[in-house]
mmCIF file of C-alpha atoms in Angstrom:
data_model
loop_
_atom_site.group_PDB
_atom_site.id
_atom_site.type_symbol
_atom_site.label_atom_id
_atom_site.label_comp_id
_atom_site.label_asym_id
_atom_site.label_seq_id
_atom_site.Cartn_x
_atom_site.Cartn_y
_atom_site.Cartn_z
ATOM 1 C CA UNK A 963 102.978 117.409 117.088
ATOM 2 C CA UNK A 964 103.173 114.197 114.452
ATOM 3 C CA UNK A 965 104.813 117.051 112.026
ATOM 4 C CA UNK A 966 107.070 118.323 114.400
ATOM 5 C CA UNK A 967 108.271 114.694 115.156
ATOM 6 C CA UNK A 968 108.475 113.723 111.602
ATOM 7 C CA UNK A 969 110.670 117.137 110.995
ATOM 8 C CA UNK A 970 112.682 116.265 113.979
ATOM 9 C CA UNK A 971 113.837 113.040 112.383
ATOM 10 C CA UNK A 972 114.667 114.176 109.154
ATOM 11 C CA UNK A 973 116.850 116.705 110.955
ATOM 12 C CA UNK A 974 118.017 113.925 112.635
ATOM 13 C CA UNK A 975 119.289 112.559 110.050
ATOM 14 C CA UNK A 976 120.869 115.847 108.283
ATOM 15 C CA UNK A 977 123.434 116.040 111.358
ATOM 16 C CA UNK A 978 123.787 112.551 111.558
ATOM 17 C CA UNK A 979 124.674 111.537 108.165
ATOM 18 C CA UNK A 980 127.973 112.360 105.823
ATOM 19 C CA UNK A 981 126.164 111.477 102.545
ATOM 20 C CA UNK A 982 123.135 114.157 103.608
ATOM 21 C CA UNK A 983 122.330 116.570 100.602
ATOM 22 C CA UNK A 984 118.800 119.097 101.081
ATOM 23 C CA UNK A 985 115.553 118.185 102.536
ATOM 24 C CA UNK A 986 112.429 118.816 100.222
ATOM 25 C CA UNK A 987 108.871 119.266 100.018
ATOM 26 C CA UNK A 988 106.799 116.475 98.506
ATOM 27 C CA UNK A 989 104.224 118.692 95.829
ATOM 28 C CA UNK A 990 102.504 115.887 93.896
ATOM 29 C CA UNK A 991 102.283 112.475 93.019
ATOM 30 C CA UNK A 992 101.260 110.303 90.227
ATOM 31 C CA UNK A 993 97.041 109.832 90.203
ATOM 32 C CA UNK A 994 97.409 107.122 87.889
ATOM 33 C CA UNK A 995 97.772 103.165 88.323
ATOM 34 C CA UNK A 996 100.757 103.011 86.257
ATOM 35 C CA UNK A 997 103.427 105.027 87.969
ATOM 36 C CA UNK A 998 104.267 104.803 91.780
ATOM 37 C CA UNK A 999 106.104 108.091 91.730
ATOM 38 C CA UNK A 1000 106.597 111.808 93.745
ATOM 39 C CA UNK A 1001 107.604 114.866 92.651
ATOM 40 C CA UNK A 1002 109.747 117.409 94.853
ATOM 41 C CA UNK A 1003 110.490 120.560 95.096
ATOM 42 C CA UNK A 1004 114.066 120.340 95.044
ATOM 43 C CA UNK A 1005 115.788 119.995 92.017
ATOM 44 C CA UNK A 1006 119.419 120.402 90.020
ATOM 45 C CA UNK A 1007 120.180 123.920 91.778
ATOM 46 C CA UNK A 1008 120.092 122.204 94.887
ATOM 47 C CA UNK A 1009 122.736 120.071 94.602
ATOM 48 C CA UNK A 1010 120.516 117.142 93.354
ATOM 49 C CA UNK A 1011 121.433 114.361 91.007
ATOM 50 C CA UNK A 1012 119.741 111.275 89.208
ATOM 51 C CA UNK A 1013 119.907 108.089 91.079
ATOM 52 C CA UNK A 1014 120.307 110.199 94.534
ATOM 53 C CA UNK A 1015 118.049 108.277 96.936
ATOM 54 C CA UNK A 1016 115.269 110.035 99.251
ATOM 55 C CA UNK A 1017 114.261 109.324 102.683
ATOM 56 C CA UNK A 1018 111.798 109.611 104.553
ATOM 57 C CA UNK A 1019 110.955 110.003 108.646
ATOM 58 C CA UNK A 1020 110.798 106.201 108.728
ATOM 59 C CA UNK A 1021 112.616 104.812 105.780
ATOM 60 C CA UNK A 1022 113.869 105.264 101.929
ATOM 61 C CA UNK A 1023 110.890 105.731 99.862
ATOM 62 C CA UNK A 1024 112.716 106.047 96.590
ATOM 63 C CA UNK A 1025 115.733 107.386 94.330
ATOM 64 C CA UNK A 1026 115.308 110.727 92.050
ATOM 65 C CA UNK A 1027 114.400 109.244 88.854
ATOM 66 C CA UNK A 1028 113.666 113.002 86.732
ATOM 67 C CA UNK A 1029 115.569 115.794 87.262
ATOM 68 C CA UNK A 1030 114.964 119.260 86.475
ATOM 69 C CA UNK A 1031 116.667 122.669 87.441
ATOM 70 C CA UNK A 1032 113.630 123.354 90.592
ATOM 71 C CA UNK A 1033 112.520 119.717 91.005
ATOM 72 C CA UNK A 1034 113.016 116.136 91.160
ATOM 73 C CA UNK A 1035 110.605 112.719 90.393
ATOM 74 C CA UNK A 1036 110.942 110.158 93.054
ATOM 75 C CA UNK A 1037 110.250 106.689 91.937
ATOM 76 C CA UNK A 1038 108.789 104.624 94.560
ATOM 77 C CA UNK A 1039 110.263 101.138 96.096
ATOM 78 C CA UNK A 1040 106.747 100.148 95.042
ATOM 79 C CA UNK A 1041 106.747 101.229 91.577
ATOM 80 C CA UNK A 1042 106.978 98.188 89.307
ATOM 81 C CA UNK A 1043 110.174 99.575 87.801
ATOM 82 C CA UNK A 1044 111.677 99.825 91.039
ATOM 83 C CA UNK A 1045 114.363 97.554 92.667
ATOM 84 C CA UNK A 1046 116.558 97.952 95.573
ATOM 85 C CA UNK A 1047 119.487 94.747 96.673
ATOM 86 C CA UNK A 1048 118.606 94.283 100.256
ATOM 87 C CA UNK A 1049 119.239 91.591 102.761
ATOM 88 C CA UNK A 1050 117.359 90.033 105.422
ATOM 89 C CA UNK A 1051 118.512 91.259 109.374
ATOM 90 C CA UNK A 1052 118.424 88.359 110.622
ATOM 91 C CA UNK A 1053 119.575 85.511 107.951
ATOM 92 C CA UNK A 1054 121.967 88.296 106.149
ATOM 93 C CA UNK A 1055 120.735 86.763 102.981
ATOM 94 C CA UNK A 1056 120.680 88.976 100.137
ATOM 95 C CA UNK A 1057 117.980 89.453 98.054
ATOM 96 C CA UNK A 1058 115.827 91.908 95.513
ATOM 97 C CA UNK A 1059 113.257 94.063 96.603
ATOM 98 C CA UNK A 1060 111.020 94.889 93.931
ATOM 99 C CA UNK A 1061 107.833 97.044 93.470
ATOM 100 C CA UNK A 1062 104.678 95.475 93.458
ATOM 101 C CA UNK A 1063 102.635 98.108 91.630
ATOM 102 C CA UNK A 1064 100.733 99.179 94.570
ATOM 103 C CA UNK A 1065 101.701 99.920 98.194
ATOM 104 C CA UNK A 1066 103.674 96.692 98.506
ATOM 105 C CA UNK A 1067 106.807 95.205 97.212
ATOM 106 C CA UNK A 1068 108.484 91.394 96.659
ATOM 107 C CA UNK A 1069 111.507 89.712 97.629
ATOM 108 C CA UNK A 1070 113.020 88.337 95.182
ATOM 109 C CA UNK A 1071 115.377 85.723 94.487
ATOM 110 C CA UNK A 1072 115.146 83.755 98.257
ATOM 111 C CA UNK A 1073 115.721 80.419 97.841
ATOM 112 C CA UNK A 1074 112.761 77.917 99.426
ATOM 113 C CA UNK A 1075 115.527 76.538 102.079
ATOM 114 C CA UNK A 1076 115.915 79.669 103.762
ATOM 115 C CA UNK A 1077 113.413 80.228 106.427
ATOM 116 C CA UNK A 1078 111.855 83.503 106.675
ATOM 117 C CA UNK A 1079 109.436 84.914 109.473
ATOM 118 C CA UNK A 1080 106.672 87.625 108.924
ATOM 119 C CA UNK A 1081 107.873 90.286 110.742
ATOM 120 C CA UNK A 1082 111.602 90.021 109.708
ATOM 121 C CA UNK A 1083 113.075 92.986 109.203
ATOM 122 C CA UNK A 1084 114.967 94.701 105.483
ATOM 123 C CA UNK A 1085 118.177 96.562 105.108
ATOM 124 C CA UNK A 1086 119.764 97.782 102.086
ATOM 125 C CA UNK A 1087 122.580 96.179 101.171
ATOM 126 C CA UNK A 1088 124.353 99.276 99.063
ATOM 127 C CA UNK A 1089 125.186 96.227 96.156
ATOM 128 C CA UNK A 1090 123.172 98.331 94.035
ATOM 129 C CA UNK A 1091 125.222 101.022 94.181
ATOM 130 C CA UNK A 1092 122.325 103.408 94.874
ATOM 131 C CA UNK A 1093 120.988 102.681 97.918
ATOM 132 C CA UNK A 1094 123.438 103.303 101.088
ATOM 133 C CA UNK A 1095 124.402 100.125 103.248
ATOM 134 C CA UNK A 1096 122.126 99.744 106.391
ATOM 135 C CA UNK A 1097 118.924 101.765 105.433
ATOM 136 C CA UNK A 1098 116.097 99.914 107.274
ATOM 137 C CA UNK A 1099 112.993 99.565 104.427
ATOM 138 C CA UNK A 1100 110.706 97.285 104.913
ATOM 139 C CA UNK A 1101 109.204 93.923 107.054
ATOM 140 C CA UNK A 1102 107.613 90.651 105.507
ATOM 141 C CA UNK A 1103 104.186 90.899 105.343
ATOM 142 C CA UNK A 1104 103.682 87.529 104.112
ATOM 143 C CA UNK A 1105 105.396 84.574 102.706
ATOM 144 C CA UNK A 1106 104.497 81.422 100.591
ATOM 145 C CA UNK A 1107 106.346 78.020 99.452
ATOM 146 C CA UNK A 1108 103.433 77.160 97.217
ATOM 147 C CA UNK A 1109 104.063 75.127 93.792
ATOM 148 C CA UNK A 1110 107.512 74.384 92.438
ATOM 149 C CA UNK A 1111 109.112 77.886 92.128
ATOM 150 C CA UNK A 1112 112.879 77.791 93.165
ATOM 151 C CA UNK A 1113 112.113 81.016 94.883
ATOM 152 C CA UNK A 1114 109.978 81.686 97.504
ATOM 153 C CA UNK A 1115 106.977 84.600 97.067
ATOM 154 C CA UNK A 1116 107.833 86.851 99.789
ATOM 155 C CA UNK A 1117 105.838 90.138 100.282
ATOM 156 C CA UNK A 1118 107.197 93.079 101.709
ATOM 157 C CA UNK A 1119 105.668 96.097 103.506
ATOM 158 C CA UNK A 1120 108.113 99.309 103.377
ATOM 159 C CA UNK A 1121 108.497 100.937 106.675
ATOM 160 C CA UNK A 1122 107.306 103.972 105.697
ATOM 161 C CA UNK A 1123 103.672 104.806 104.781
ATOM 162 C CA UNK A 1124 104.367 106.084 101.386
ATOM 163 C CA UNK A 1125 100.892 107.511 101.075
ATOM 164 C CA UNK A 1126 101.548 110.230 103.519
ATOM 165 C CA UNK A 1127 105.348 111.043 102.849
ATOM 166 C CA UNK A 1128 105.325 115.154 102.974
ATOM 167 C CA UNK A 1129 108.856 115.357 103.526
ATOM 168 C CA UNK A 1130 112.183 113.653 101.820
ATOM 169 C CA UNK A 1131 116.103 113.962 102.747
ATOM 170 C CA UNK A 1132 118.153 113.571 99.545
ATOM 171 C CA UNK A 1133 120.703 111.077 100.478
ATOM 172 C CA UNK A 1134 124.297 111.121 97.607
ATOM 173 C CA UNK A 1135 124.435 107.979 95.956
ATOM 174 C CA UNK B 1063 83.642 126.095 74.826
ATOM 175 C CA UNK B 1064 82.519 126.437 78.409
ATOM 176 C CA UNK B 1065 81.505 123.169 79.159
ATOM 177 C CA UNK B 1066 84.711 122.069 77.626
ATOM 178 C CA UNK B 1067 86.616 124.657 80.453
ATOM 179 C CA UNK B 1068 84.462 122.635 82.745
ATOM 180 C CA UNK B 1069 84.994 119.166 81.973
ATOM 181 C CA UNK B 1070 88.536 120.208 81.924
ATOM 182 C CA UNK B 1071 88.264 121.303 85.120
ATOM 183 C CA UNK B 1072 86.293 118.423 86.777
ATOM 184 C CA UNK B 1073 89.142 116.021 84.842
ATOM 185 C CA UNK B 1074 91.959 118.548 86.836
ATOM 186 C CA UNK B 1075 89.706 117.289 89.992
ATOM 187 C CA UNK B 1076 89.222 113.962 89.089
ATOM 188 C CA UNK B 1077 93.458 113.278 89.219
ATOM 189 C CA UNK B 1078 93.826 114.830 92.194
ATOM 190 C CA UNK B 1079 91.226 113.146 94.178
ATOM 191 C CA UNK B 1080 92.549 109.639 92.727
ATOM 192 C CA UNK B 1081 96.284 111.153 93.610
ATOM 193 C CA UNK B 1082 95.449 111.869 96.866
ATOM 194 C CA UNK B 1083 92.265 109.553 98.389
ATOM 195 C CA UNK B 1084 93.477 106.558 97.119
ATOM 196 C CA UNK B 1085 96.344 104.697 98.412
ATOM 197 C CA UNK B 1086 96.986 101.312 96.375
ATOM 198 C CA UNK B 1087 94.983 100.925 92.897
ATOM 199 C CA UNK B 1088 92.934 103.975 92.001
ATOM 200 C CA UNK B 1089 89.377 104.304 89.568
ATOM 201 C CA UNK B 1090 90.184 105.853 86.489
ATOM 202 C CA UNK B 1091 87.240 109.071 87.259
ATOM 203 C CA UNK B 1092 89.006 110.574 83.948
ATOM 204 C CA UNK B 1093 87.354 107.683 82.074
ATOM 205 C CA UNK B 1094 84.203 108.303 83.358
ATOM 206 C CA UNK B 1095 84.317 111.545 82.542
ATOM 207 C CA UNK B 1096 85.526 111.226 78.967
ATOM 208 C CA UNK B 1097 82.603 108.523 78.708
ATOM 209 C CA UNK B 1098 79.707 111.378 79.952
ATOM 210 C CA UNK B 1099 81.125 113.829 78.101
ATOM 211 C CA UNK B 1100 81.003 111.526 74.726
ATOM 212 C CA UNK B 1101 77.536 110.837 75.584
ATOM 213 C CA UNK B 1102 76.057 113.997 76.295
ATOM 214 C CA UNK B 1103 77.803 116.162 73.441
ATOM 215 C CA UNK B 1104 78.531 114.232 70.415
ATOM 216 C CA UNK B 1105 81.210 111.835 69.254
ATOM 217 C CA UNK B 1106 83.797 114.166 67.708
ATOM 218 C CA UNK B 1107 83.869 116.124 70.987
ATOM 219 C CA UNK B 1108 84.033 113.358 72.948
ATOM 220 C CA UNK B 1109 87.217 112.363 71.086
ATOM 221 C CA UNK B 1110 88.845 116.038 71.236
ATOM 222 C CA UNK B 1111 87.712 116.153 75.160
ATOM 223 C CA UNK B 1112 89.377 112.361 75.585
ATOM 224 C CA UNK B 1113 92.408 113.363 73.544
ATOM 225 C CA UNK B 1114 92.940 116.303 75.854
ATOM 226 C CA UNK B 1115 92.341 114.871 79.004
ATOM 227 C CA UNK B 1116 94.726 111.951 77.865
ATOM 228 C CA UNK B 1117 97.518 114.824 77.549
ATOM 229 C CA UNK B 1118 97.185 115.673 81.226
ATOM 230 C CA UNK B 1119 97.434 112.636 82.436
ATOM 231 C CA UNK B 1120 100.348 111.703 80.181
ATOM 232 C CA UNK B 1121 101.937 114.848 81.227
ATOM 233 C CA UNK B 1122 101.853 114.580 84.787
ATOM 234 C CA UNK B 1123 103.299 111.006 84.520
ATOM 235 C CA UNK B 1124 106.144 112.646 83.001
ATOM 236 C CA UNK B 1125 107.153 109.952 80.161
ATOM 237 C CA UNK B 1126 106.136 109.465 77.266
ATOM 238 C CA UNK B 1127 102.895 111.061 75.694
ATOM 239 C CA UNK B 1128 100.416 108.966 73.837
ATOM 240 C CA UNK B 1129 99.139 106.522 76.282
ATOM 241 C CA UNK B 1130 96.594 107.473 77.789
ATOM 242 C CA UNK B 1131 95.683 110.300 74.301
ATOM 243 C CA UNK B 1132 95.051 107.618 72.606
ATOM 244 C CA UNK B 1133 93.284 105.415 75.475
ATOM 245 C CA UNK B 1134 90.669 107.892 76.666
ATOM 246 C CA UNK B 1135 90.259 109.480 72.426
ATOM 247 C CA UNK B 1136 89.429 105.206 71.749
ATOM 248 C CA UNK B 1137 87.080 105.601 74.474
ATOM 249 C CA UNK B 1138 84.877 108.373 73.791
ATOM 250 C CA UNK B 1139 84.909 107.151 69.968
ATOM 251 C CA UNK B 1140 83.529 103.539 70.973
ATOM 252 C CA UNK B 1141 80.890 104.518 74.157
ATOM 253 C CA UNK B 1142 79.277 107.180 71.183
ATOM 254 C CA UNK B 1143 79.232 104.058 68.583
ATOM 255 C CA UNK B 1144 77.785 101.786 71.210
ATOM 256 C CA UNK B 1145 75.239 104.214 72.333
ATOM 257 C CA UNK B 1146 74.180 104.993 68.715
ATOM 258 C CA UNK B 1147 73.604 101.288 68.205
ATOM 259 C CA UNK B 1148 71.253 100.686 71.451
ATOM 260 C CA UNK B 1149 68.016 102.020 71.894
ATOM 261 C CA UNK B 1150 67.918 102.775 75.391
ATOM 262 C CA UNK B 1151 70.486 103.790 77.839
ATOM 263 C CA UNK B 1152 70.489 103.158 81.806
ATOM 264 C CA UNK B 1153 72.602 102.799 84.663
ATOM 265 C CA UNK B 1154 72.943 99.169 83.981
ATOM 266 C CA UNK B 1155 74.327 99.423 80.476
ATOM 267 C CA UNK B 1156 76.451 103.166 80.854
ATOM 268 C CA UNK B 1157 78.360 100.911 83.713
ATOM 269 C CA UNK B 1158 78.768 97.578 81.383
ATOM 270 C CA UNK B 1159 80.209 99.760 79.319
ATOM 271 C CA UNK B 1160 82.380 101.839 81.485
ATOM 272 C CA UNK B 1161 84.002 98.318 82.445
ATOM 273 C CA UNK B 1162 84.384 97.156 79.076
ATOM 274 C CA UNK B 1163 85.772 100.739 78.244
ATOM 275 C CA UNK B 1164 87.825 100.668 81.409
ATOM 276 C CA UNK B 1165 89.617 96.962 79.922
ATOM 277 C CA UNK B 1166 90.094 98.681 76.241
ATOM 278 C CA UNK B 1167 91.498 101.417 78.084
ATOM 279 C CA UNK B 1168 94.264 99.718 80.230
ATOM 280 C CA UNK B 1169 94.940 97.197 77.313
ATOM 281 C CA UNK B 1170 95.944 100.270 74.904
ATOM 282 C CA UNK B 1171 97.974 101.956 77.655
ATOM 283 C CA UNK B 1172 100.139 99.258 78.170
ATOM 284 C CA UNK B 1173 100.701 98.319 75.021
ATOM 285 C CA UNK B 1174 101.829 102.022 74.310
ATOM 286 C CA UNK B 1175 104.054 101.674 77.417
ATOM 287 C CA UNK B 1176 105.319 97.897 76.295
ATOM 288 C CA UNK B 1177 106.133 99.187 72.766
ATOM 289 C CA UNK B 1178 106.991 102.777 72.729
ATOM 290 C CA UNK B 1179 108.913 103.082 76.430
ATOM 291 C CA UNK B 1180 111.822 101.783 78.634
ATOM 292 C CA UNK B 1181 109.564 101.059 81.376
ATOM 293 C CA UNK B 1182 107.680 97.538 81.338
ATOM 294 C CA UNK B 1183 103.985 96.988 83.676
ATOM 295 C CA UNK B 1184 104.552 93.141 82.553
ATOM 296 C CA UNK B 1185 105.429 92.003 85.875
ATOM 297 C CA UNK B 1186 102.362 93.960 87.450
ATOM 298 C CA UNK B 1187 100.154 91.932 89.051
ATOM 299 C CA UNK B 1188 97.022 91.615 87.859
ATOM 300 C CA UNK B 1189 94.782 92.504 90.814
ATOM 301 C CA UNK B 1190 95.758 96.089 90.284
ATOM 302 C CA UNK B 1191 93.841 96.615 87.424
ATOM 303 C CA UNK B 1192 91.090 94.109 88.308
ATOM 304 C CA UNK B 1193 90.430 96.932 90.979
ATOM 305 C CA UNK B 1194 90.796 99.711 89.042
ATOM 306 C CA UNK B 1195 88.375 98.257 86.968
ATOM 307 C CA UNK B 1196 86.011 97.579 89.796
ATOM 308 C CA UNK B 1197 86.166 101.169 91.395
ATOM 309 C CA UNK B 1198 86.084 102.842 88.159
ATOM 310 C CA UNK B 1199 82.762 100.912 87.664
ATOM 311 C CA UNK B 1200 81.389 102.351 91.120
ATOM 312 C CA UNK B 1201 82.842 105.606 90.374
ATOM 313 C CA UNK B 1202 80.426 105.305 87.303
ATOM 314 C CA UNK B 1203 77.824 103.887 89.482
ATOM 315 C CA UNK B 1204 77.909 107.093 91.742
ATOM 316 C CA UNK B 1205 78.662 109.743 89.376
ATOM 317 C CA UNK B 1206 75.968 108.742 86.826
ATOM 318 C CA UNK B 1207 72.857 111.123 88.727
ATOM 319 C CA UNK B 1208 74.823 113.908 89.008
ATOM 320 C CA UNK B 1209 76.297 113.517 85.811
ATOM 321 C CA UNK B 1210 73.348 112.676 83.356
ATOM 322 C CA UNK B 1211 74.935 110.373 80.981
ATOM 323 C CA UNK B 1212 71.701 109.246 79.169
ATOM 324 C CA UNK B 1213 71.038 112.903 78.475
ATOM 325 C CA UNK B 1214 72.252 113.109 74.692
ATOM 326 C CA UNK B 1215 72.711 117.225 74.669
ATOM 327 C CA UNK B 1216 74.030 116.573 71.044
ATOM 328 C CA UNK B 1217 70.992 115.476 69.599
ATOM 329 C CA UNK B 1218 68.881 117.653 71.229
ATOM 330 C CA UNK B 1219 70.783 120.571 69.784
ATOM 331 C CA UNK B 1220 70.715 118.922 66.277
ATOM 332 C CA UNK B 1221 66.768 118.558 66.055
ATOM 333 C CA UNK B 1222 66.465 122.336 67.221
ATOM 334 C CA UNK B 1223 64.681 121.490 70.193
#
């Protein structure tokens, strides 16, 4: 049933959205610390190209990073080298939403005099040029003031579990 | 060559349990298994085994390849030096030095990573490998019956016995 709802979605999402390009299969991911990254089973045959993003059921989980002819590497929101210009729902301040290394991420770049609430939600804000407008990808898990950093350390939690992302939709850039 | 096939194997094993049981920071079960396999058979095998099982893990991250080569080769070549140098080896000490090894081992990979790659870990925080050092510790903790590091196979086959 959970599978059937999960490929409901993402066909959900192929009929609902313009910039829609293949759906594929997630067939391994990084087992090291280093590298928060999937591989797919889609690749430049299909129609896919660097810098495409991929979503998941709940959320983006990452852009195509590697290319080959029969598959793509995802790299996570969560890898290190990952960041994504979001902005927060309710405040509409912008921000950076980097990977954390693990199964997290921070906001960067939030000034101390904003005030943010755990719980608030994350859209892209397509500045990157990557990442479509409006995608929603993460809540605030936690947030501190602490010491005299201009920015406040806010944590972020994506919406989707990335651990058990089987399926992606390759979104066009 | 058939323990080699083997170790090989349990290495091909070892990544894809840490792929896919371990959400967050992940013990480094290659390691360990470079370490044993150092112990039990002889430096210069240890070093081959590391060097290969450094390859596929540098080749499934899909950058550059080096890192971990030349991490897990480092580490083989050091746990046979240490255990040469000690008279007696038990859980206590094969884990000491798995978390020593584990440090070298993380230190060399991101320097290779820092120096030879586009990609920087410097903003990674540094729980992540505090806890991969940790679990690869109690990874060494558990594997260490089954495994039989304190069994030198190498110089058992050298006095003829």
């Amino acid at each position: 049933m959970r599978e059937n709802e999960r490929l409901k979605k993402l066909l959900q999402l192929s009929s609902d959205r313009s910039d829609y390009i293949t759906t594929a299969k997630v067939i391994a991911r990084d087992p090291t610390n280093w590298f928060q990254t999937l591989w797919i089973n889609k690749g430049e045959k299909d129609g896919v190209v660097k810098d495409m993003v991929a979503v998941a059921s709940a959320g983006p989980v990452g852009r195509v990073h590697r290319l080959f002819n029969g598959g793509a590497g995802i790299i996570l929101i969560t890898d290190v080298n990952s960041s994504v210009a979001v902005r927060l729902q309710s405040s509409r301040i912008e921000g950076i939403l980097e990977g954390r290394g693990d199964n997290a991420c921070y906001l960067k770049y939030i000034s101390k005099e904003v005030s943010v609430a755990v719980g608030e939600k994350l859209l892209t804000s397509g500045l990157d040029g990557i990442y479509p407008a409006g995608l929603l990808i993460g809540y605030v898990s936690d947030v501190k003031k602490e010491g005299e950093e201009m920015f406040q350390e806010i944590e972020v939690s994506p919406m989707q579990d990335l651990s058990t992302v089987e399926e992606v939709a390759i979104l066009k850039k | 060559m058939k323990k080699v096939l083997l170790y090989l194997l349990y290495a091909y094993a070892a990544l894809a349990i840490q792929s896919l049981f371990f959400n967050g920071a992940k013990p480094d079960l290659v390691l360990v298994l470079v370490c044993v396999f150092a112990l039990k058979f002889g430096q210069l095998q240890g070093v081959v085994y590391g060097t290969v099982a450094g390859l596929l893990i540098d080749i499934s991250g899909g950058l550059i390849i080096g890192p971990n080569v030349i991490g897990k080769s480092v580490a083989a070549f050091l746990i046979r030096i240490l255990r040469n140098n000690l008279f007696q080896w038990n859980i206590y000490i094969n884990t000491l030095m798995i978390v020593i090894l584990s440090m070298v081992d993380i230190i060399l990979v991101f320097v290779c990573f820092e120096f030879f790659s586009k990609v920087s870990f410097s903003n990674r925080p540094w729980i992540i490998p505090v806890t991969q050092v940790i679990y690869t510790a109690l990874a060494s903790i558990i594997l260490y019956g089954w495994l039989k590091p304190g069994k030198d196979e190498s110089l058992v086959k050298e006095e003829g016995y």
